[in-house]
Amino acid sequence: RALRWRPIQPERPAGDSKYDVLCKEEFIELKDIFSVKLKRRYSVKQQGSGTLLGITLFICLKKEQNKLKDSTLDLINLSEDHCDVWFKQFKKILAGFANRPKSLKIILNPQSHKKEATQVYYEKVEPLLRTAGIKTDVTITEYEGHALSLLKECELQEFDGCCILSVLFSSVVCVGGDGSASEIAHALLLRAQKNAGKETDRILTPVRAELPLGLIPAGSTNVLAHSLHGIPHVVTATLHIIMGHIQPVDVCTFSTTDKFLRFGFSAMFGFGGRTLALAEKHRWMSPNQRRDFAIIKALAKLKPEDCEISFLPFISSQDLQERKVEGSPKSGDKDQWQTIQGQILNVSIMAIPCLCSVAPRGLAPNTRLNNGSMALIIARNTSRPEFIKHLKRYASVKNQFNFPFVETYTVEEVKVRPRTNSAPNLEEDAGRHAAASENNFPWNVDGDLVEVASEVHVKLHPRLINLYGGSMEEM
Ligand SMILES: *[C@@H]1O[C@H](CO)[C@@H](O)[C@H](O)[C@H]1NC(C)=O
Ligand SMILES: *[C@@H]1O[C@H](CO)[C@@H](O)[C@H](O)[C@H]1NC(C)=O
Ligand SMILES: *[C@@H]1O[C@H](CO)[C@@H](O)[C@H](O)[C@H]1NC(C)=O
């Protein structure tokens, strides 16, 4: 389980062992090792394999604030025989970590954040994967939706043909921001439906994704990766993948009354949706610029939405148990929908905490990645200054929900239905298409703009996909 050693510091460079000083014992846990190599010195004159110096272990260190860092440990020994024994033994131990991926399908969005994703991958991620002996197959996406069509078509399991078990452990890695990450998660889940022979027009009980997904934060927003790793840090994300730190994560389905829309982890309606819609109209600005611009513009035009929100409160299995004991006639009854109506400014529906730079504790700090529930946060109509005060509170550790116009619920399902008071104008048949798009309501689903005219039904599905990341307990 662990490797212990005492470093020897020779008193003199000549190395008369009588004078060697034994230092304090040090140790590492074997589970923190991710690669072993023979260390050799090569010289120009020498042909062949060079002079053996010993073995090098590559280890993953835990640093402050959820950060992981790679490091090396050199064990010096000039004997080919000794090194060979140790090398083989470490190889055997490493092969025993079954969760660690052996080959990865990398999907890289070159357009992410100032087009830096390619550089991030080849400078920081790829060298670590190579050291870990992980095979990679990189696709650089060429258009929005490319990842989706790629994953729908190709036979992913072919990426790992080296041993039978590893078929189960090959994974997909996204290098990009929230848009790419969410598209790939959606694609993997759609694929699982199809492979199970289920329809994808309406999805009631989705099938779990077959392959785990790794997220390398390289976008202008990295809420998903930040929530998974506790920090938007490329090396940390890479090491979680290499070390095989897999965790199951809750996912939502978004549907209208008659059609499945997509899978996602978080959504905003009202102010959060309108801000994104405004930003999308100004794509020529840099991502940060257009986000700030859109927030200011949306605040200037701040207007509540008349809507009806129904939700199914989350009942933990413990609560259910207690109800049964009390013998209430409705024990075990899941049909406990509640409804809220009125003028509403902003709604957040979040299955994960949604950590980001403006909200270090998360936009939904009371949610976990996989505790089977999601946060429904509703900001009712209020004055502009009060609403701004609420938004600003996300940046602090103070309770951002401590306002009379903000309500929070822990839920399993939500239906949001805007109530358009303008009656449909039947005479304007020709202009109907234009009118329809005007009556669409913008939703922000994981940073993607989704426009829907009617009711949207959001349902939580516990532990639907495996993602690489640190466990919340440790954080
Ligand atoms: C409202 O919108 C902003 C962003 O536009 C978002 O950050 C915030 O979490 C949203 N939710 C609530 C309930 O205010
Ligand atoms: C999920 O975590 C939050 C915060 O700890 C809590 O309010 C909620 O009840 C939890 N749900 C479950 C199922 O534990
Ligand atoms: C929303 O609240 C503001 C400030 O209190 C008020 O002026 C406005 O009329 C309200 N809007 C609606 C539609 O109720």
Short mmCIF file of C-alpha atoms and ligand atoms in Angstrom, two decimals:
data_model
loop_
_atom_site.label_atom_id
_atom_site.label_comp_id
_atom_site.label_asym_id
_atom_site.label_seq_id
_atom_site.Cartn_x
_atom_site.Cartn_y
_atom_site.Cartn_z
CA ARG A 1 0.00 0.00 0.00
CA ALA A 2 2.88 2.37 0.62
CA LEU A 3 6.51 2.88 -0.25
CA ARG A 4 8.86 3.95 2.54
CA TRP A 5 12.43 5.07 2.20
CA ARG A 6 15.15 7.14 3.81
CA PRO A 7 17.14 9.42 1.55
CA ILE A 8 20.88 9.06 1.87
CA GLN A 9 22.91 12.21 1.72
CA PRO A 10 26.56 11.47 1.01
CA GLU A 11 28.81 13.61 3.19
CA ARG A 12 31.36 13.76 0.44
CA PRO A 13 30.75 13.59 -3.29
CA ALA A 14 33.19 10.67 -3.43
CA GLY A 15 30.55 8.70 -1.56
CA ASP A 16 32.48 6.83 1.07
CA SER A 17 29.44 5.10 2.51
CA LYS A 18 30.81 5.21 6.06
CA TYR A 19 30.01 8.92 6.16
CA ASP A 20 26.57 8.77 4.56
CA VAL A 21 23.81 10.44 6.58
CA LEU A 22 20.46 8.71 6.93
CA CYS A 23 17.61 11.23 6.79
CA LYS A 24 14.11 10.96 8.19
CA GLU A 25 11.89 8.26 6.73
CA GLU A 26 9.56 9.41 3.98
CA PHE A 27 6.67 7.62 2.32
CA ILE A 28 4.12 7.73 -0.47
CA GLU A 29 0.99 5.70 -0.94
CA LEU A 30 1.15 3.45 -3.98
CA LYS A 31 -2.26 4.69 -5.13
CA ASP A 32 -0.68 8.11 -5.72
CA ILE A 33 1.76 6.74 -8.32
CA PHE A 34 0.70 7.00 -11.94
CA SER A 35 3.78 5.93 -13.86
CA VAL A 36 7.20 4.33 -13.52
CA LYS A 37 10.17 4.64 -15.87
CA LEU A 38 13.78 3.47 -15.93
CA LYS A 39 16.04 6.48 -15.56
CA ARG A 40 19.01 6.50 -17.90
CA ARG A 41 21.66 8.95 -18.94
CA TYR A 42 22.37 9.12 -22.64
CA SER A 43 25.55 10.49 -24.08
CA VAL A 44 26.45 11.27 -27.68
CA LYS A 45 29.26 8.75 -27.77
CA GLN A 46 27.21 5.91 -26.39
CA GLN A 47 25.04 3.75 -28.57
CA GLY A 48 22.02 1.84 -27.31
CA SER A 49 20.16 2.20 -24.09
CA GLY A 50 22.44 4.57 -22.14
CA THR A 51 23.69 4.28 -18.57
CA LEU A 52 21.13 3.12 -16.03
CA LEU A 53 20.74 5.46 -13.07
CA GLY A 54 17.71 3.96 -11.32
CA ILE A 55 13.94 4.29 -11.58
CA THR A 56 11.68 7.33 -11.57
CA LEU A 57 8.19 7.28 -10.07
CA PHE A 58 5.59 9.80 -11.25
CA ILE A 59 3.25 10.79 -8.46
CA CYS A 60 0.13 12.87 -7.95
CA LEU A 61 0.35 15.28 -5.01
CA LYS A 62 -2.56 16.95 -3.24
CA LYS A 63 -2.00 20.68 -2.80
CA GLU A 64 -4.10 23.37 -1.13
CA GLN A 65 -7.57 24.32 -2.43
CA ASN A 66 -8.36 21.03 -4.19
CA LYS A 67 -5.36 21.45 -6.46
CA LEU A 68 -3.47 18.38 -7.71
CA LYS A 69 0.08 18.54 -8.99
CA ASP A 70 2.38 16.01 -10.66
CA SER A 71 5.79 15.30 -9.22
CA THR A 72 8.62 12.77 -9.54
CA LEU A 73 10.65 10.66 -7.18
CA ASP A 74 14.02 9.31 -8.30
CA LEU A 75 15.31 6.11 -6.71
CA ILE A 76 18.94 5.75 -7.63
CA ASN A 77 20.36 2.29 -8.22
CA LEU A 78 22.91 1.35 -10.83
CA SER A 79 22.11 -2.36 -10.94
CA GLU A 80 20.15 -3.47 -14.01
CA ASP A 81 18.88 -6.52 -12.11
CA HIS A 82 17.60 -4.62 -9.10
CA CYS A 83 15.97 -1.92 -11.18
CA ASP A 84 14.32 -4.53 -13.40
CA VAL A 85 12.71 -6.23 -10.40
CA TRP A 86 11.42 -2.95 -8.97
CA PHE A 87 10.28 -1.67 -12.36
CA LYS A 88 8.28 -4.83 -13.10
CA GLN A 89 6.76 -4.82 -9.63
CA PHE A 90 5.59 -1.21 -9.94
CA LYS A 91 4.18 -1.92 -13.40
CA LYS A 92 2.19 -4.79 -11.95
CA ILE A 93 0.85 -2.60 -9.14
CA LEU A 94 -0.13 0.16 -11.58
CA ALA A 95 -1.94 -2.31 -13.81
CA GLY A 96 -4.09 -3.25 -10.81
CA PHE A 97 -5.82 0.15 -10.64
CA ALA A 98 -8.84 -0.84 -12.67
CA ASN A 99 -10.55 2.58 -12.78
CA ARG A 100 -7.70 4.25 -14.59
CA PRO A 101 -8.35 4.80 -18.31
CA LYS A 102 -6.00 3.18 -20.80
CA SER A 103 -7.14 5.00 -23.88
CA LEU A 104 -9.02 8.23 -24.35
CA LYS A 105 -11.11 9.78 -27.09
CA ILE A 106 -10.18 13.46 -26.86
CA ILE A 107 -12.61 16.00 -28.29
CA LEU A 108 -11.07 19.43 -28.53
CA ASN A 109 -12.96 22.62 -29.34
CA PRO A 110 -10.37 24.92 -30.96
CA GLN A 111 -12.74 27.92 -30.73
CA SER A 112 -12.88 27.81 -26.91
CA HIS A 113 -11.80 30.89 -24.98
CA LYS A 114 -9.56 33.02 -27.22
CA LYS A 115 -8.77 29.82 -29.17
CA GLU A 116 -6.45 28.62 -26.45
CA ALA A 117 -7.80 25.08 -26.03
CA THR A 118 -5.37 23.49 -28.51
CA GLN A 119 -2.38 25.07 -26.82
CA VAL A 120 -3.68 24.11 -23.35
CA TYR A 121 -4.06 20.51 -24.50
CA TYR A 122 -0.67 20.08 -26.16
CA GLU A 123 1.28 21.98 -23.49
CA LYS A 124 -0.32 20.78 -20.27
CA VAL A 125 -2.54 17.75 -20.83
CA GLU A 126 -0.94 15.62 -23.52
CA PRO A 127 2.52 15.39 -21.86
CA LEU A 128 0.94 14.05 -18.65
CA LEU A 129 -1.21 11.53 -20.53
CA ARG A 130 1.87 10.35 -22.43
CA THR A 131 3.83 9.92 -19.19
CA ALA A 132 0.95 7.90 -17.80
CA GLY A 133 1.07 5.65 -20.88
CA ILE A 134 -2.50 6.49 -21.91
CA LYS A 135 -3.31 6.18 -25.59
CA THR A 136 -5.13 9.12 -27.15
CA ASP A 137 -7.13 9.78 -30.26
CA VAL A 138 -7.78 13.50 -30.81
CA THR A 139 -10.60 15.05 -32.81
CA ILE A 140 -10.57 18.82 -33.27
CA THR A 141 -14.15 19.94 -33.78
CA GLU A 142 -14.95 22.08 -36.78
CA TYR A 143 -18.46 23.36 -36.06
CA GLU A 144 -21.03 23.52 -33.30
CA GLY A 145 -22.71 20.13 -33.06
CA HIS A 146 -19.66 18.33 -34.51
CA ALA A 147 -19.02 16.45 -31.26
CA LEU A 148 -22.65 15.36 -31.15
CA SER A 149 -22.65 13.91 -34.65
CA LEU A 150 -19.22 12.33 -34.10
CA LEU A 151 -20.30 10.51 -30.96
CA LYS A 152 -23.57 9.47 -32.49
CA GLU A 153 -21.87 7.83 -35.44
CA CYS A 154 -18.59 6.31 -34.35
CA GLU A 155 -18.16 3.07 -32.49
CA LEU A 156 -16.40 4.39 -29.41
CA GLN A 157 -15.43 1.08 -27.94
CA GLU A 158 -13.03 0.53 -30.80
CA PHE A 159 -10.77 3.16 -29.33
CA ASP A 160 -9.68 0.65 -26.77
CA GLY A 161 -8.81 -2.71 -28.18
CA CYS A 162 -5.79 -3.67 -26.07
CA CYS A 163 -7.41 -5.81 -23.40
CA ILE A 164 -10.91 -7.05 -22.79
CA LEU A 165 -11.53 -5.34 -19.46
CA SER A 166 -10.35 -2.00 -20.69
CA VAL A 167 -13.28 -1.80 -23.06
CA LEU A 168 -15.24 -0.87 -19.96
CA PHE A 169 -12.83 1.81 -18.95
CA SER A 170 -12.18 3.77 -22.09
CA SER A 171 -13.45 7.28 -21.70
CA VAL A 172 -14.16 10.50 -23.55
CA VAL A 173 -12.41 13.74 -22.64
CA CYS A 174 -13.66 17.19 -23.53
CA VAL A 175 -11.17 20.03 -23.89
CA GLY A 176 -13.26 23.18 -23.94
CA GLY A 177 -15.80 25.15 -21.93
CA ASP A 178 -19.32 24.51 -20.67
CA GLY A 179 -20.86 24.50 -24.15
CA SER A 180 -18.61 21.68 -25.37
CA ALA A 181 -18.81 19.74 -22.11
CA SER A 182 -22.58 19.83 -22.04
CA GLU A 183 -22.86 18.87 -25.73
CA ILE A 184 -20.63 15.83 -25.19
CA ALA A 185 -22.47 14.71 -22.04
CA HIS A 186 -25.73 15.05 -23.99
CA ALA A 187 -24.26 13.01 -26.87
CA LEU A 188 -23.02 10.20 -24.59
CA LEU A 189 -26.43 9.94 -22.94
CA LEU A 190 -28.27 9.98 -26.27
CA ARG A 191 -25.95 7.21 -27.44
CA ALA A 192 -26.80 5.13 -24.41
CA GLN A 193 -30.52 5.46 -25.25
CA LYS A 194 -29.93 4.34 -28.81
CA ASN A 195 -27.69 1.43 -27.82
CA ALA A 196 -30.39 0.25 -25.44
CA GLY A 197 -32.90 0.43 -28.28
CA LYS A 198 -34.93 3.18 -26.62
CA GLU A 199 -36.62 6.07 -28.36
CA THR A 200 -35.12 9.55 -28.11
CA ASP A 201 -38.16 11.70 -28.96
CA ARG A 202 -39.49 11.30 -25.46
CA ILE A 203 -37.28 10.18 -22.62
CA LEU A 204 -38.88 9.29 -19.31
CA THR A 205 -36.34 7.06 -17.62
CA PRO A 206 -32.99 7.48 -19.35
CA VAL A 207 -30.30 4.80 -19.57
CA ARG A 208 -26.97 5.49 -17.84
CA ALA A 209 -24.09 6.64 -20.03
CA GLU A 210 -21.70 3.76 -20.85
CA LEU A 211 -18.49 5.74 -20.82
CA PRO A 212 -17.08 8.09 -18.22
CA LEU A 213 -16.39 11.65 -19.29
CA GLY A 214 -13.41 13.83 -18.36
CA LEU A 215 -13.59 17.61 -18.50
CA ILE A 216 -10.53 19.79 -19.12
CA PRO A 217 -11.49 23.42 -18.40
CA ALA A 218 -10.40 25.44 -21.45
CA GLY A 219 -13.41 27.63 -22.15
CA SER A 220 -14.53 31.12 -21.22
CA THR A 221 -16.94 29.61 -18.69
CA ASN A 222 -15.99 26.36 -16.92
CA VAL A 223 -18.80 25.95 -14.42
CA LEU A 224 -19.05 22.18 -14.96
CA ALA A 225 -15.32 21.49 -14.52
CA HIS A 226 -15.14 23.94 -11.60
CA SER A 227 -18.03 22.18 -9.82
CA LEU A 228 -16.45 18.75 -10.41
CA HIS A 229 -12.91 19.54 -9.33
CA GLY A 230 -13.56 22.40 -6.89
CA ILE A 231 -11.17 24.48 -8.97
CA PRO A 232 -10.93 25.29 -12.72
CA HIS A 233 -7.36 23.99 -13.06
CA VAL A 234 -6.11 22.09 -16.11
CA VAL A 235 -3.48 19.90 -14.40
CA THR A 236 -5.89 18.99 -11.59
CA ALA A 237 -8.53 17.96 -14.14
CA THR A 238 -5.97 15.89 -16.09
CA LEU A 239 -4.70 14.12 -12.97
CA HIS A 240 -8.25 13.21 -11.86
CA ILE A 241 -8.63 11.46 -15.23
CA ILE A 242 -5.24 9.72 -15.05
CA MET A 243 -5.85 8.55 -11.45
CA GLY A 244 -9.31 7.27 -12.39
CA HIS A 245 -11.21 9.36 -9.83
CA ILE A 246 -14.67 8.59 -11.14
CA GLN A 247 -17.87 9.90 -9.65
CA PRO A 248 -21.47 9.43 -10.70
CA VAL A 249 -23.27 12.75 -11.28
CA ASP A 250 -26.97 13.66 -11.45
CA VAL A 251 -28.30 14.87 -14.82
CA CYS A 252 -31.58 16.54 -15.83
CA THR A 253 -33.78 15.95 -18.85
CA PHE A 254 -35.39 19.02 -20.41
CA SER A 255 -38.61 18.41 -22.34
CA THR A 256 -41.63 20.28 -23.63
CA THR A 257 -45.05 18.69 -23.18
CA ASP A 258 -44.55 16.47 -26.21
CA LYS A 259 -40.85 16.41 -27.01
CA PHE A 260 -37.50 15.69 -25.42
CA LEU A 261 -35.15 18.68 -25.80
CA ARG A 262 -31.84 17.72 -24.25
CA PHE A 263 -29.81 16.57 -21.24
CA GLY A 264 -28.17 19.15 -19.00
CA PHE A 265 -26.89 19.96 -15.51
CA SER A 266 -28.24 23.45 -14.88
CA ALA A 267 -30.71 25.96 -16.28
CA MET A 268 -31.78 29.57 -15.87
CA PHE A 269 -35.01 31.15 -16.96
CA GLY A 270 -36.03 34.82 -16.91
CA PHE A 271 -33.14 37.21 -16.31
CA GLY A 272 -30.52 34.45 -16.69
CA GLY A 273 -32.02 33.35 -20.04
CA ARG A 274 -32.48 36.89 -21.35
CA THR A 275 -28.90 37.83 -20.51
CA LEU A 276 -27.61 34.93 -22.58
CA ALA A 277 -29.96 35.74 -25.48
CA LEU A 278 -28.62 39.31 -25.51
CA ALA A 279 -25.02 38.13 -25.34
CA GLU A 280 -25.57 35.77 -28.28
CA LYS A 281 -26.65 38.73 -30.40
CA HIS A 282 -23.23 40.30 -29.84
CA ARG A 283 -21.00 37.39 -30.76
CA TRP A 284 -18.44 39.77 -32.25
CA MET A 285 -17.50 40.94 -28.76
CA SER A 286 -15.08 38.94 -26.63
CA PRO A 287 -16.85 36.49 -24.27
CA ASN A 288 -16.19 38.62 -21.16
CA GLN A 289 -17.17 41.84 -22.88
CA ARG A 290 -20.44 40.52 -24.19
CA ARG A 291 -21.33 38.93 -20.86
CA ASP A 292 -20.89 42.23 -19.00
CA PHE A 293 -22.64 44.14 -21.75
CA ALA A 294 -25.59 41.73 -21.73
CA ILE A 295 -25.98 41.88 -17.95
CA ILE A 296 -26.08 45.69 -17.99
CA LYS A 297 -28.53 45.73 -20.87
CA ALA A 298 -30.76 43.08 -19.28
CA LEU A 299 -30.74 44.98 -15.99
CA ALA A 300 -31.78 48.15 -17.82
CA LYS A 301 -34.69 46.28 -19.38
CA LEU A 302 -35.45 44.28 -16.21
CA LYS A 303 -38.99 42.96 -16.47
CA PRO A 304 -40.66 40.11 -14.63
CA GLU A 305 -42.27 37.16 -16.41
CA ASP A 306 -45.81 36.15 -15.56
CA CYS A 307 -45.50 32.42 -15.04
CA GLU A 308 -46.58 29.33 -13.24
CA ILE A 309 -43.95 27.08 -11.67
CA SER A 310 -44.91 23.66 -10.36
CA PHE A 311 -42.46 21.39 -8.65
CA LEU A 312 -42.15 18.04 -6.96
CA PRO A 313 -40.31 18.52 -3.65
CA PHE A 314 -37.46 16.14 -2.97
CA ILE A 315 -38.31 13.53 -0.35
CA SER A 316 -35.29 11.70 1.00
CA SER A 317 -35.63 7.99 1.67
CA GLN A 318 -35.29 8.81 5.36
CA ASP A 319 -38.28 11.18 5.19
CA LEU A 320 -40.26 8.50 3.37
CA GLN A 321 -39.43 6.03 6.12
CA GLU A 322 -40.62 8.43 8.80
CA ARG A 323 -43.85 9.07 6.96
CA LYS A 324 -44.54 5.36 6.76
CA VAL A 325 -43.97 5.01 10.49
CA GLU A 326 -46.41 7.84 11.14
CA GLY A 327 -48.84 5.89 9.04
CA SER A 328 -50.12 8.87 7.15
CA PRO A 329 -52.66 7.79 4.54
CA LYS A 330 -50.53 9.33 1.81
CA SER A 331 -47.39 7.43 2.84
CA GLY A 332 -45.10 6.82 -0.07
CA ASP A 333 -47.28 8.96 -2.25
CA LYS A 334 -45.08 10.79 -4.67
CA ASP A 335 -47.82 12.97 -6.08
CA GLN A 336 -47.07 16.07 -4.04
CA TRP A 337 -46.78 18.71 -6.74
CA GLN A 338 -46.79 22.30 -5.51
CA THR A 339 -47.49 25.39 -7.59
CA ILE A 340 -46.30 28.99 -7.51
CA GLN A 341 -47.77 31.72 -9.69
CA GLY A 342 -46.92 35.33 -10.29
CA GLN A 343 -44.41 37.87 -11.55
CA ILE A 344 -41.00 36.25 -11.55
CA LEU A 345 -37.66 37.85 -12.42
CA ASN A 346 -35.24 34.97 -12.49
CA VAL A 347 -35.27 31.22 -11.93
CA SER A 348 -32.35 28.85 -11.40
CA ILE A 349 -32.75 25.07 -11.62
CA MET A 350 -29.49 23.35 -10.75
CA ALA A 351 -28.49 19.70 -10.29
CA ILE A 352 -24.87 20.63 -9.47
CA PRO A 353 -23.48 23.46 -7.31
CA CYS A 354 -22.35 25.57 -10.33
CA LEU A 355 -19.11 26.99 -8.94
CA CYS A 356 -17.70 29.92 -10.93
CA SER A 357 -15.48 32.96 -10.45
CA VAL A 358 -18.41 35.25 -9.59
CA ALA A 359 -19.87 32.67 -7.18
CA PRO A 360 -17.02 30.77 -5.49
CA ARG A 361 -19.46 28.77 -3.33
CA GLY A 362 -21.65 28.14 -6.33
CA LEU A 363 -24.85 29.54 -7.81
CA ALA A 364 -26.59 26.70 -5.95
CA PRO A 365 -24.32 26.19 -2.92
CA ASN A 366 -26.67 23.76 -1.17
CA THR A 367 -26.69 21.21 -3.98
CA ARG A 368 -24.28 18.30 -4.32
CA LEU A 369 -23.12 16.61 -7.53
CA ASN A 370 -25.03 13.44 -6.81
CA ASN A 371 -27.36 13.55 -3.85
CA GLY A 372 -30.43 12.95 -5.96
CA SER A 373 -31.94 16.41 -5.75
CA MET A 374 -31.69 19.77 -7.44
CA ALA A 375 -32.03 23.35 -6.28
CA LEU A 376 -34.94 25.47 -7.47
CA ILE A 377 -34.24 29.13 -6.74
CA ILE A 378 -36.88 31.72 -7.58
CA ALA A 379 -36.44 35.49 -7.52
CA ARG A 380 -39.88 37.12 -7.58
CA ASN A 381 -40.49 40.62 -8.85
CA THR A 382 -38.74 43.33 -6.87
CA SER A 383 -37.10 46.67 -7.48
CA ARG A 384 -33.96 46.79 -9.61
CA PRO A 385 -31.64 47.83 -6.73
CA GLU A 386 -32.88 44.95 -4.56
CA PHE A 387 -32.38 42.44 -7.38
CA ILE A 388 -28.87 43.73 -8.01
CA LYS A 389 -28.11 43.37 -4.30
CA HIS A 390 -29.21 39.73 -4.52
CA LEU A 391 -27.02 39.05 -7.58
CA LYS A 392 -24.01 40.67 -5.92
CA ARG A 393 -24.42 38.49 -2.84
CA TYR A 394 -23.37 35.39 -4.84
CA ALA A 395 -19.80 36.69 -4.72
CA SER A 396 -19.75 36.74 -0.93
CA VAL A 397 -20.09 33.99 1.64
CA LYS A 398 -23.19 35.67 3.08
CA ASN A 399 -26.51 34.05 2.40
CA GLN A 400 -27.52 35.28 -1.03
CA PHE A 401 -31.02 33.87 -0.60
CA ASN A 402 -31.80 35.88 2.51
CA PHE A 403 -34.20 38.29 0.74
CA PRO A 404 -37.97 38.40 1.05
CA PHE A 405 -38.40 37.99 -2.73
CA VAL A 406 -36.12 34.90 -3.04
CA GLU A 407 -37.43 31.38 -2.42
CA THR A 408 -35.42 28.16 -2.51
CA TYR A 409 -36.63 24.58 -2.74
CA THR A 410 -34.98 21.17 -2.96
CA VAL A 411 -36.79 19.37 -5.76
CA GLU A 412 -36.84 16.39 -8.12
CA GLU A 413 -38.93 17.85 -10.93
CA VAL A 414 -39.96 21.31 -12.10
CA LYS A 415 -42.36 22.60 -14.74
CA VAL A 416 -42.08 26.22 -15.85
CA ARG A 417 -45.00 27.61 -17.83
CA PRO A 418 -44.93 31.23 -19.02
CA ARG A 419 -48.40 32.75 -19.16
CA THR A 420 -48.59 34.90 -22.26
CA ASN A 421 -51.47 37.32 -21.77
CA SER A 422 -51.40 38.48 -25.38
CA ALA A 423 -54.00 36.33 -27.12
CA PRO A 424 -52.76 34.74 -30.36
CA ASN A 425 -53.59 36.90 -33.34
CA LEU A 426 -55.27 34.52 -35.76
CA GLU A 427 -55.59 37.03 -38.60
CA GLU A 428 -51.86 37.36 -38.95
CA ASP A 429 -51.43 33.92 -40.42
CA ALA A 430 -48.68 34.95 -42.82
CA GLY A 431 -46.60 36.54 -40.11
CA ARG A 432 -47.06 33.60 -37.80
CA HIS A 433 -43.53 32.32 -37.96
CA ALA A 434 -42.09 35.67 -36.94
CA ALA A 435 -44.62 35.92 -34.15
CA ALA A 436 -43.76 32.42 -32.94
CA SER A 437 -40.11 33.23 -32.54
CA GLU A 438 -41.01 36.42 -30.71
CA ASN A 439 -43.09 34.42 -28.26
CA ASN A 440 -40.18 32.11 -27.57
CA PHE A 441 -38.68 32.30 -24.13
CA PRO A 442 -34.92 32.12 -23.81
CA TRP A 443 -33.46 29.47 -21.49
CA ASN A 444 -29.85 29.20 -20.48
CA VAL A 445 -29.06 25.47 -20.29
CA ASP A 446 -25.41 24.97 -19.27
CA GLY A 447 -24.53 28.18 -21.07
CA ASP A 448 -26.38 27.23 -24.27
CA LEU A 449 -29.29 29.29 -25.51
CA VAL A 450 -32.46 27.18 -25.86
CA GLU A 451 -35.63 28.93 -27.02
CA VAL A 452 -38.97 27.39 -26.13
CA ALA A 453 -42.46 28.82 -26.54
CA SER A 454 -44.31 26.56 -24.14
CA GLU A 455 -43.89 24.77 -20.86
CA VAL A 456 -40.52 23.22 -20.02
CA HIS A 457 -40.35 20.15 -17.82
CA VAL A 458 -37.07 19.56 -15.99
CA LYS A 459 -36.57 16.21 -14.30
CA LEU A 460 -33.62 15.03 -12.25
CA HIS A 461 -32.09 11.59 -12.86
CA PRO A 462 -29.72 10.49 -10.10
CA ARG A 463 -26.19 9.38 -11.01
CA LEU A 464 -26.83 9.17 -14.72
CA ILE A 465 -23.29 9.78 -15.96
CA ASN A 466 -19.79 9.12 -14.61
CA LEU A 467 -17.47 12.09 -14.61
CA TYR A 468 -13.85 12.36 -13.50
CA GLY A 469 -13.34 14.60 -10.48
CA GLY A 470 -12.54 14.88 -6.80
CA SER A 471 -15.12 13.78 -4.29
CA MET A 472 -17.08 16.51 -2.53
CA GLU A 473 -16.30 14.88 0.84
CA GLU A 474 -12.60 15.50 0.34
CA MET A 475 -13.21 19.06 -0.79
C1 LIG B 1 -30.23 34.98 -12.12
O1 LIG B 1 -29.36 35.33 -13.21
C2 LIG B 1 -27.99 35.37 -13.00
C3 LIG B 1 -27.20 35.57 -14.26
O2 LIG B 1 -27.79 36.21 -15.29
C4 LIG B 1 -27.50 34.13 -12.28
O3 LIG B 1 -26.12 34.20 -12.04
C5 LIG B 1 -28.31 33.90 -11.03
O4 LIG B 1 -27.82 32.79 -10.35
C6 LIG B 1 -29.74 33.71 -11.44
N1 LIG B 1 -30.63 33.14 -10.44
C7 LIG B 1 -31.34 33.73 -9.47
C8 LIG B 1 -32.27 32.88 -8.70
O5 LIG B 1 -31.26 34.92 -9.22
C1 LIG B 2 -28.18 17.40 -0.85
O1 LIG B 2 -27.35 18.30 -0.19
C2 LIG B 2 -27.98 19.47 0.30
C3 LIG B 2 -26.94 20.24 1.03
O2 LIG B 2 -26.25 19.47 1.95
C4 LIG B 2 -29.17 19.17 1.19
O3 LIG B 2 -29.87 20.34 1.46
C5 LIG B 2 -30.04 18.19 0.52
O4 LIG B 2 -31.06 17.81 1.37
C6 LIG B 2 -29.21 16.99 0.13
N1 LIG B 2 -29.98 15.93 -0.41
C7 LIG B 2 -29.76 14.68 -0.05
C8 LIG B 2 -30.53 13.66 -0.79
O5 LIG B 2 -28.98 14.36 0.81
C1 LIG B 3 -42.33 44.78 -10.36
O1 LIG B 3 -41.82 45.51 -9.25
C2 LIG B 3 -41.55 46.85 -9.52
C3 LIG B 3 -40.88 47.46 -8.29
O2 LIG B 3 -41.51 47.10 -7.12
C4 LIG B 3 -42.83 47.57 -9.92
O3 LIG B 3 -42.57 48.93 -10.22
C5 LIG B 3 -43.42 46.87 -11.13
O4 LIG B 3 -44.67 47.46 -11.47
C6 LIG B 3 -43.61 45.40 -10.87
N1 LIG B 3 -44.01 44.73 -12.11
C7 LIG B 3 -45.07 43.94 -12.19
C8 LIG B 3 -45.39 43.44 -13.56
O5 LIG B 3 -45.73 43.62 -11.24
#
